[in-house]
Short mmCIF file of C-alpha atoms and ligand atoms in Angstrom, two decimals:
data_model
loop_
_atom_site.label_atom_id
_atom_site.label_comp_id
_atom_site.label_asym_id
_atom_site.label_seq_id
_atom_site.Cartn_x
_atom_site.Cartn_y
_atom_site.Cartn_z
CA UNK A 1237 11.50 25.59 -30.48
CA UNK A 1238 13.20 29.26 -29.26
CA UNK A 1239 15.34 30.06 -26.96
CA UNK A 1240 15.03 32.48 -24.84
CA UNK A 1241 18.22 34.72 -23.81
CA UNK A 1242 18.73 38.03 -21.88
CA UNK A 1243 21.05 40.37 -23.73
CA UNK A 1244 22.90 42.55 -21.35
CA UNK A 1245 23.77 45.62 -21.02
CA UNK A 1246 21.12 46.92 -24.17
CA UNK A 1247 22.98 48.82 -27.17
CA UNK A 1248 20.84 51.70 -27.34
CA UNK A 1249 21.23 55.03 -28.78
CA UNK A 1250 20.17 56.78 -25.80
CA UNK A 1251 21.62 55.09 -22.51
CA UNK A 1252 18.37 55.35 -20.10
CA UNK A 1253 20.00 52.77 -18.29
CA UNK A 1254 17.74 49.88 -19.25
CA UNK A 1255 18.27 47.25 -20.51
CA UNK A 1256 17.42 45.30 -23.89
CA UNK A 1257 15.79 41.60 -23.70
CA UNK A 1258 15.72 39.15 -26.04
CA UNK A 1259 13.53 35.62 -26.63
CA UNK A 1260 14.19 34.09 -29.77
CA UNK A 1261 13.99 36.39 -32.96
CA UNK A 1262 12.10 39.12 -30.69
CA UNK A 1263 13.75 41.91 -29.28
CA UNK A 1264 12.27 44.17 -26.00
CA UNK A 1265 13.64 47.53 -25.47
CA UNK A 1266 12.00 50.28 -23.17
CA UNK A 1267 12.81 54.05 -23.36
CA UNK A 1268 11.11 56.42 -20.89
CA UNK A 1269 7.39 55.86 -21.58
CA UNK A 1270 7.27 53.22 -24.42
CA UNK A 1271 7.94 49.43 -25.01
CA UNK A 1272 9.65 48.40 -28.25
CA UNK A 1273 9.03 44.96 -29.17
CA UNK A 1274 10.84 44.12 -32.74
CA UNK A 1275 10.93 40.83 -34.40
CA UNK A 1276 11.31 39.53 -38.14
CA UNK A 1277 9.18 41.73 -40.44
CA UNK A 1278 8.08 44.38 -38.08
CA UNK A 1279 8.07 46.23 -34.89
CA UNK A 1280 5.38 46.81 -32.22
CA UNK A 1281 5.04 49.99 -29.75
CA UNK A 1282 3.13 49.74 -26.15
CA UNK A 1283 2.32 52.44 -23.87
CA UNK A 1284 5.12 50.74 -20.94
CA UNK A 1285 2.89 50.93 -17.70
CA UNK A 1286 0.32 48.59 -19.76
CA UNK A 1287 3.07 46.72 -20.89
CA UNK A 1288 4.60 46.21 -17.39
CA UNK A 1289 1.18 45.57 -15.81
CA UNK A 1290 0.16 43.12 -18.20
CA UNK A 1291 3.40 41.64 -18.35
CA UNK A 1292 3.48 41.24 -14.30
CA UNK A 1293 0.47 39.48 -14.79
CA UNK A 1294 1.69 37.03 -17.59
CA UNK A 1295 5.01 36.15 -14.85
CA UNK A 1296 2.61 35.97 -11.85
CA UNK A 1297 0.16 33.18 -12.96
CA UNK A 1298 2.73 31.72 -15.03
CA UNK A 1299 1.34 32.73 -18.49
CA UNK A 1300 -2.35 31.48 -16.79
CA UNK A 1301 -4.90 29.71 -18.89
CA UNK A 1302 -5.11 29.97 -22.84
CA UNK A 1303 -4.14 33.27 -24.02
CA UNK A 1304 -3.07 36.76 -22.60
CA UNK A 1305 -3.06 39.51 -24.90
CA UNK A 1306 -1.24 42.06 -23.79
CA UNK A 1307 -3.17 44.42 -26.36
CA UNK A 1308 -4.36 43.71 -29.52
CA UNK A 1309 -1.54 42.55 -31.16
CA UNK A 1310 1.17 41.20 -29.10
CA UNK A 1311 0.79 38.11 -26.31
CA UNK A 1312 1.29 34.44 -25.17
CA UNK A 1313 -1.11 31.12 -25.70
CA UNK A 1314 -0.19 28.57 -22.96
CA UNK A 1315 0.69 24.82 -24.10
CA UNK A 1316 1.76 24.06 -20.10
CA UNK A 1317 5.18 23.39 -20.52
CA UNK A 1318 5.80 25.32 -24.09
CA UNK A 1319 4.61 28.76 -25.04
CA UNK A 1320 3.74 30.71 -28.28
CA UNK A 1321 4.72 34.52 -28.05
CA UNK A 1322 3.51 36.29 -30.70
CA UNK A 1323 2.34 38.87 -32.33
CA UNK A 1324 -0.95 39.66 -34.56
CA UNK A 1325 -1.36 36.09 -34.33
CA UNK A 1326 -5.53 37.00 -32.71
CA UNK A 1327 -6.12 39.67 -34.78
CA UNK A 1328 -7.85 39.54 -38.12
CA UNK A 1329 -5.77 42.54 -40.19
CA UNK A 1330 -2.99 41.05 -39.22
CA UNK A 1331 -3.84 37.15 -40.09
CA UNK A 1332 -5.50 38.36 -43.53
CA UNK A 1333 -2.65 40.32 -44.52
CA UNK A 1334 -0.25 37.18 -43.27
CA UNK A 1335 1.77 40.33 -41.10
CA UNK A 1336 1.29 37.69 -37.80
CA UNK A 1337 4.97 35.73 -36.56
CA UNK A 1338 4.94 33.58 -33.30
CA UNK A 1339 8.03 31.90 -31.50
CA UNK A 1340 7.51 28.75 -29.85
CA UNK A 1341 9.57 28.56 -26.22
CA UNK A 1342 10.02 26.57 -23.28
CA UNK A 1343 7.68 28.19 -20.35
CA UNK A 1344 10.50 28.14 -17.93
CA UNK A 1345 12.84 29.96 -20.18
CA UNK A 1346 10.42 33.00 -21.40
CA UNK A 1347 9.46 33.09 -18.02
CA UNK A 1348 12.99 34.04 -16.93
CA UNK A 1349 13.57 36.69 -19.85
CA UNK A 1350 10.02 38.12 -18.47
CA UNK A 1351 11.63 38.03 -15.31
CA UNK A 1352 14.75 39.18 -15.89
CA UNK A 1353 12.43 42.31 -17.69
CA UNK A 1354 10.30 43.18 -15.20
CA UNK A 1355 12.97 43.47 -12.47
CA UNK A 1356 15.04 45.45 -14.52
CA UNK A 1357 12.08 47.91 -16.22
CA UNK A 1358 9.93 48.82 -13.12
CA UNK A 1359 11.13 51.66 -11.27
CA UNK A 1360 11.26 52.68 -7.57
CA UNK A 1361 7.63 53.85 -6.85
CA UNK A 1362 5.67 51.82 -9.72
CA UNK A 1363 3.80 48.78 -8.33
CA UNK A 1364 2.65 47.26 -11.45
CA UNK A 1365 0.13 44.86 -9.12
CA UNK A 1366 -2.02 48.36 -7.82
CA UNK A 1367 -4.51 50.52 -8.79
CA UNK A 1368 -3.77 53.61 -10.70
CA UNK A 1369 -4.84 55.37 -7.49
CA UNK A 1370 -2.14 53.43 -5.45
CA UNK A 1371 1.29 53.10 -7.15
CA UNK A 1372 3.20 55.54 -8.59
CA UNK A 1373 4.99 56.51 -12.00
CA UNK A 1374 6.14 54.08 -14.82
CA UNK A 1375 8.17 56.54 -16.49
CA UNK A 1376 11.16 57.89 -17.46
CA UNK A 1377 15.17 57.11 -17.34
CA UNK A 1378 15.53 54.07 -14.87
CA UNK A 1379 15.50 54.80 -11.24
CA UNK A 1380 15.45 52.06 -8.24
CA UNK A 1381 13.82 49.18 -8.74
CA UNK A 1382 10.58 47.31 -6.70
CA UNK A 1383 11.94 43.66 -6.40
CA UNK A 1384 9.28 43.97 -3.64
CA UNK A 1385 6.29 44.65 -5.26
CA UNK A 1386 7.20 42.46 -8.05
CA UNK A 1387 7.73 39.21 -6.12
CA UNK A 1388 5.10 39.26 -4.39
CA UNK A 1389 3.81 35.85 -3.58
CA UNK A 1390 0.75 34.74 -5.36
CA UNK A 1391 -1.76 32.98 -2.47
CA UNK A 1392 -2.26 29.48 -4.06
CA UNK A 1393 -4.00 27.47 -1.35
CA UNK A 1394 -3.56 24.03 -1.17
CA UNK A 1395 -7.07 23.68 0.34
CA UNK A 1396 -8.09 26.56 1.69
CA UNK A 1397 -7.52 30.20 3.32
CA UNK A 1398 -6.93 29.80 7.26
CA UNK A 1399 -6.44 25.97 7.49
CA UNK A 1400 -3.37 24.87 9.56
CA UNK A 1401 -0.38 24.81 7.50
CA UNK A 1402 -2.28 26.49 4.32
CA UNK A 1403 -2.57 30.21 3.24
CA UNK A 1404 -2.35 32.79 5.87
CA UNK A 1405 -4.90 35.06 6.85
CA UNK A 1406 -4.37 38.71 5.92
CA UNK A 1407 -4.36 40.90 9.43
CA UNK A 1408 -3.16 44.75 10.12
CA UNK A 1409 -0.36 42.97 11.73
CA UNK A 1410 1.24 40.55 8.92
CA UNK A 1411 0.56 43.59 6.44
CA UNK A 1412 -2.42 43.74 5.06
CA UNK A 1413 -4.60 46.95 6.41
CA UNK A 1414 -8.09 47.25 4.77
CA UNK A 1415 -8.31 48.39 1.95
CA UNK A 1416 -9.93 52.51 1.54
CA UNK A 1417 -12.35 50.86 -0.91
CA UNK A 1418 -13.64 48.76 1.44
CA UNK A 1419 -13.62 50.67 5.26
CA UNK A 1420 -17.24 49.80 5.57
CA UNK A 1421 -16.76 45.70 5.48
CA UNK A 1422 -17.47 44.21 8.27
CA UNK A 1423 -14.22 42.36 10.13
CA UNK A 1424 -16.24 39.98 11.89
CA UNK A 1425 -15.39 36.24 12.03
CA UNK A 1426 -17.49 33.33 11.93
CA UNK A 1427 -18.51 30.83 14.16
CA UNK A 1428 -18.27 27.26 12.99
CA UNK A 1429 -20.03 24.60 15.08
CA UNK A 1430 -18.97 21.38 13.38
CA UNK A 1431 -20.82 17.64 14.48
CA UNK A 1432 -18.83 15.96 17.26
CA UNK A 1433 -16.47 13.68 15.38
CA UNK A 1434 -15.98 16.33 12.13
CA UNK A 1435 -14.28 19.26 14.01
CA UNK A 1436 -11.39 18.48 11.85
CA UNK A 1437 -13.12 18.56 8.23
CA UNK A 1438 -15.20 22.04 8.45
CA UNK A 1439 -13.73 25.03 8.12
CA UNK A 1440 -15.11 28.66 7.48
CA UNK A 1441 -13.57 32.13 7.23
CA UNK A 1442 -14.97 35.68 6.47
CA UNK A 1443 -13.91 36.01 2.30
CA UNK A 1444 -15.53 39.58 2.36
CA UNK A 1445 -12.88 40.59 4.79
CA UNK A 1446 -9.82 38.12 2.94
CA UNK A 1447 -10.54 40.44 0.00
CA UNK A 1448 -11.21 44.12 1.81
CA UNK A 1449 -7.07 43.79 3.03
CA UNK A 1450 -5.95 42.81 -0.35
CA UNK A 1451 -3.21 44.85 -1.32
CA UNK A 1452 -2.89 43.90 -5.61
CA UNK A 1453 -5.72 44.33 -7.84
CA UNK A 1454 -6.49 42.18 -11.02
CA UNK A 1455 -4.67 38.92 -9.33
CA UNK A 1456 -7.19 36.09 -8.55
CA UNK A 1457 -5.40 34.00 -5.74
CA UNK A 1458 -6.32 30.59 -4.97
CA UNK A 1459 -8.22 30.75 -1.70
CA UNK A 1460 -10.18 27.24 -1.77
CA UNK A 1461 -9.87 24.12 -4.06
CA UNK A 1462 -11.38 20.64 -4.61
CA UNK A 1463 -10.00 18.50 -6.74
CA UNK A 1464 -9.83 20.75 -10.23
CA UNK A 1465 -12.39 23.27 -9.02
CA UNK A 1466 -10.41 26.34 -7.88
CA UNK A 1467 -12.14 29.47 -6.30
CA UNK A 1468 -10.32 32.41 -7.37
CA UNK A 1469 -11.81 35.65 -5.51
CA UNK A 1470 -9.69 38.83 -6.48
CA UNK A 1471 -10.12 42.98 -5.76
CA UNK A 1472 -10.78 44.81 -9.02
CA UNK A 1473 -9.88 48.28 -9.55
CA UNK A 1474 -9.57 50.33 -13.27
CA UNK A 1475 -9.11 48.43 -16.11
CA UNK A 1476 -7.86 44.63 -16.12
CA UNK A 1477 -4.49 44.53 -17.63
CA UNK A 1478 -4.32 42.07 -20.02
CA UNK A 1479 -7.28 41.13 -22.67
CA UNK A 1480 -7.94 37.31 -21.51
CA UNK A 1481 -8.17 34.13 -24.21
CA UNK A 1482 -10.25 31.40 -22.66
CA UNK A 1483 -9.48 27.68 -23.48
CA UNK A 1484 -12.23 26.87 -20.71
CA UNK A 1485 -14.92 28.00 -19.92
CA UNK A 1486 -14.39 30.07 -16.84
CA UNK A 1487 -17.24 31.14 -14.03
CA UNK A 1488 -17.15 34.71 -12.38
CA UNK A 1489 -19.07 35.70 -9.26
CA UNK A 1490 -19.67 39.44 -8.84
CA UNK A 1491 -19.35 39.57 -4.79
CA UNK A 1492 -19.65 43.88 -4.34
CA UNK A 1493 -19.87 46.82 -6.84
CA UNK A 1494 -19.98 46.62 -10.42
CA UNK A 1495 -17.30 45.45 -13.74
CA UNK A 1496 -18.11 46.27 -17.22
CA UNK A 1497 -16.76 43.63 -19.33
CA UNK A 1498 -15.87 43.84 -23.22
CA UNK A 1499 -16.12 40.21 -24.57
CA UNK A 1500 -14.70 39.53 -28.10
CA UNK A 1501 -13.87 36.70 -30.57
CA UNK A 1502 -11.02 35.04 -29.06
CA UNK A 1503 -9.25 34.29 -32.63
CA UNK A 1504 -10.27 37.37 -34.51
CA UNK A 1505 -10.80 40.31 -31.69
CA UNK A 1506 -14.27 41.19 -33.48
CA UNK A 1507 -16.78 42.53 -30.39
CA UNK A 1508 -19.40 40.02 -29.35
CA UNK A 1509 -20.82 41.56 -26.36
CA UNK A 1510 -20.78 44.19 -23.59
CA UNK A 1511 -21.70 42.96 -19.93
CA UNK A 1512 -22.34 44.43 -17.22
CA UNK A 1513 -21.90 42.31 -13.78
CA UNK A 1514 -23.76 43.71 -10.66
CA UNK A 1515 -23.31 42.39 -6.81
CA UNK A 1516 -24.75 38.82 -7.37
CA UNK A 1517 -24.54 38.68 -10.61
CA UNK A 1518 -22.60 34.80 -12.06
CA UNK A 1519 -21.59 34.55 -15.77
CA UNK A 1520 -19.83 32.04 -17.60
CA UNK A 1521 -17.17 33.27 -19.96
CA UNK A 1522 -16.74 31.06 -23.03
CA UNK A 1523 -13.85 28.90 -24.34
CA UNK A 1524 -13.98 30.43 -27.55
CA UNK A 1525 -14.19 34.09 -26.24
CA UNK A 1526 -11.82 36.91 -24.61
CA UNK A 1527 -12.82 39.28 -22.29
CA UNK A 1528 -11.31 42.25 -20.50
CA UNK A 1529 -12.96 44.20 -17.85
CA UNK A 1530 -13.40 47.74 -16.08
CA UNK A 1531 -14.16 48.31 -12.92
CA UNK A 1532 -14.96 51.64 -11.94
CA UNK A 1533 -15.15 51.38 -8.31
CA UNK A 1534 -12.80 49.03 -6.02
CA UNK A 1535 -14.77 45.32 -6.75
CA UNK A 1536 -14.78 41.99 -5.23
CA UNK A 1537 -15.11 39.33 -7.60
CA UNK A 1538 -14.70 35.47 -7.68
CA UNK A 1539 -13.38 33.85 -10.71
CA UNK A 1540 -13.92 29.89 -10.49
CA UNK A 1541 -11.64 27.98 -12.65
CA UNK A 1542 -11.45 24.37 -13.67
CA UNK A 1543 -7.46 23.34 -13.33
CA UNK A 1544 -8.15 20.42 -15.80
CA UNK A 1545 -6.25 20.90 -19.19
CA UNK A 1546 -8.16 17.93 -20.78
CA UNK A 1547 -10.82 19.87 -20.72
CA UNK A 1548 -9.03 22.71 -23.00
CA UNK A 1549 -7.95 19.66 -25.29
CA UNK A 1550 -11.90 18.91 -25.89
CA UNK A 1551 -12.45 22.65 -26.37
CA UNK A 1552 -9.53 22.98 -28.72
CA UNK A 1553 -10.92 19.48 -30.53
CA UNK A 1554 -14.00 20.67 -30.59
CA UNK A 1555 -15.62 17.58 -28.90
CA UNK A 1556 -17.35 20.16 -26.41
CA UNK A 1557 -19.61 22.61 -26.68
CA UNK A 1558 -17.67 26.07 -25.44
CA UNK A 1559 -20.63 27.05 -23.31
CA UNK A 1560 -21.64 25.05 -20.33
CA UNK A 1561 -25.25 25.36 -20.66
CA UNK A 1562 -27.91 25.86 -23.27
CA UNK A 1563 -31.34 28.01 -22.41
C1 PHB B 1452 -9.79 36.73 -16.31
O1 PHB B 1452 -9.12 36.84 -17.31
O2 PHB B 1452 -10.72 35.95 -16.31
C2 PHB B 1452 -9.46 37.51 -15.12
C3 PHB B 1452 -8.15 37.78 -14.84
C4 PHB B 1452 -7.84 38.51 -13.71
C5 PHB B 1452 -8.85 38.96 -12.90
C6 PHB B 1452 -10.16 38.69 -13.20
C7 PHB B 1452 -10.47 37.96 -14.31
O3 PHB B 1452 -8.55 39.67 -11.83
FE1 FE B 1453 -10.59 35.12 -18.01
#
């Protein structure tokens, strides 16, 4: 096992006024529009608004479920409680030509050197959570920060969205006007008429306008759960920011518009399929798959995931199938 340390202030040639991470043998410096990652036997270059968006995401749903490749080469696998960073370690030139190295950490440490990163490498104006449309630049020596935007609380519902004592509603006044994208979704709210006696145990709320008055894209939030089954609706705008490893199989809903998704071999990055989900349209992503998607026009989609991590132990074992149905 790692450990994960912040090296302050970075020794760089030219003093942008960054500064330089490290997490084990790996080393993160930024200049004005590039990430440096170095580690033993090579280096590693990413554009640094991808970088900081995918590595907002990687902080924000605590390095999620299975893998998130930040690109093609560099990322984290979840163990839920350890993590591997690594890099090349999915991608077949790489493997073949043994060029791969991963680091082993505790969660809670590389989580704090992400931290530490993204508070320190995201500029006044850059919201690494919104559209392209909606944020602005990534670049250039460091200015401000936007401790705002980047602790934002993720919604994680207990049950669900608008019960007493659970997740909020989002209204104009706590914040959350509607969306441009989505000026034409109706506000309305609905009327539940529970059976005398069970006035307590139903509950309702309009999703379609939850979602128009989110203010992040890419970010499912937990809006309703039962047991392990969580319903994860999110806005989708652009491209999503990270390249997502499944160890589960994992459902998505396509509630408005359209996403084009690119689904590859999860260990190897070969291309398996293109999809493209309409309004209506349900899919189940593999466990043995990644996927990333594009969404050309502001999207609602629902991503249901099972919270279970036996389940990824059968995957990983192979004593399931990685598909949930056969035709
Ligand atoms: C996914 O990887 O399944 C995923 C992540 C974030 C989203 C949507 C889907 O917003
Ligand atoms: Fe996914």
């Amino acid at each position: 096992m790692s450990t994960a340390t912040i090296t302050t202030p970075a020794p760089t040639s030219k003093d942008l006024g960054y500064k330089a991470f490290t997490a084990g043998q790996f080393r993160f410096e930024r200049d004005e529009y590039f990430a440096h990652i170095s580690y033993p036997g090579g280096r590693h270059i990413m554009p640094v608004e991808a970088f900081l968006r995918a590595l907002m995401r990687d902080v924000a749903w605590g390095f999620f479920y299975g893998t998130v490749n930040f690109d093609s080469v560099l990322g984290t696998t979840n163990h839920y409680g350890t993590v591997d960073l690594y890099v090349g370690l999915y991608n077949d030139s790489y493997r073949s030509h043994k060029r791969h190295y991963v680091e082993r950490f505790d969660s809670k440490a590389l989580k704090q050197v992400y931290e530490g990163m993204l508070e320190d490498w995201t500029n006044e104006g850059f919201d690494p959570f919104a559209a392209p449309e909606e944020t602005g630049l990534a670049y250039g020596a460091k200015h401000g920060t936007n401790t705002k935007a980047i602790k934002r609380q993720r919604v994680t519902a207990k049950r669900m969205v608008g019960l007493p004592g659970d997740a909020e509603y989002r209204t104009d006044q706590n914040g959350f006007p509607v969306n441009r994208a989505f000026a034409d979704v109706p506000q309305t709210v609905p009327e539940v008429h529970a059976e005398p006696g069970f006035e307590g145990e139903v509950h309702g709320f309009n999703l379609y306008s939850y979602l128009s008055r989110s203010d992040v894209t890419w970010n499912p939030s937990v809006c309703s759960v039962v047991k392990d089954s969580l319903l994860c609706p999110t806005t989708e705008e652009h491209v999503l920011p990270i390249t997502h490893g499944n160890d589960r199989v994992e459902w998505f809903v396509q509630v408005s518009d359209e996403i084009y998704w690119d689904i590859e071999d999860k260990a190897t990055g070969r291309p398996i399929s293109k999809v493209v989900m309409k309004a209506g349209d349900v899919a189940a992503m593999p466990a043995d798959i990644r996927h990333r998607g594009y969404s050309p026009k502001r999207s609602m989609l629902i991503v249901w995931e099972n919270n279970d991590n036996n389940v990824a132990t059968l995957h990983a074992s192979g004593k399931i199938k990685p598909y949930p149905v056969e035709f």
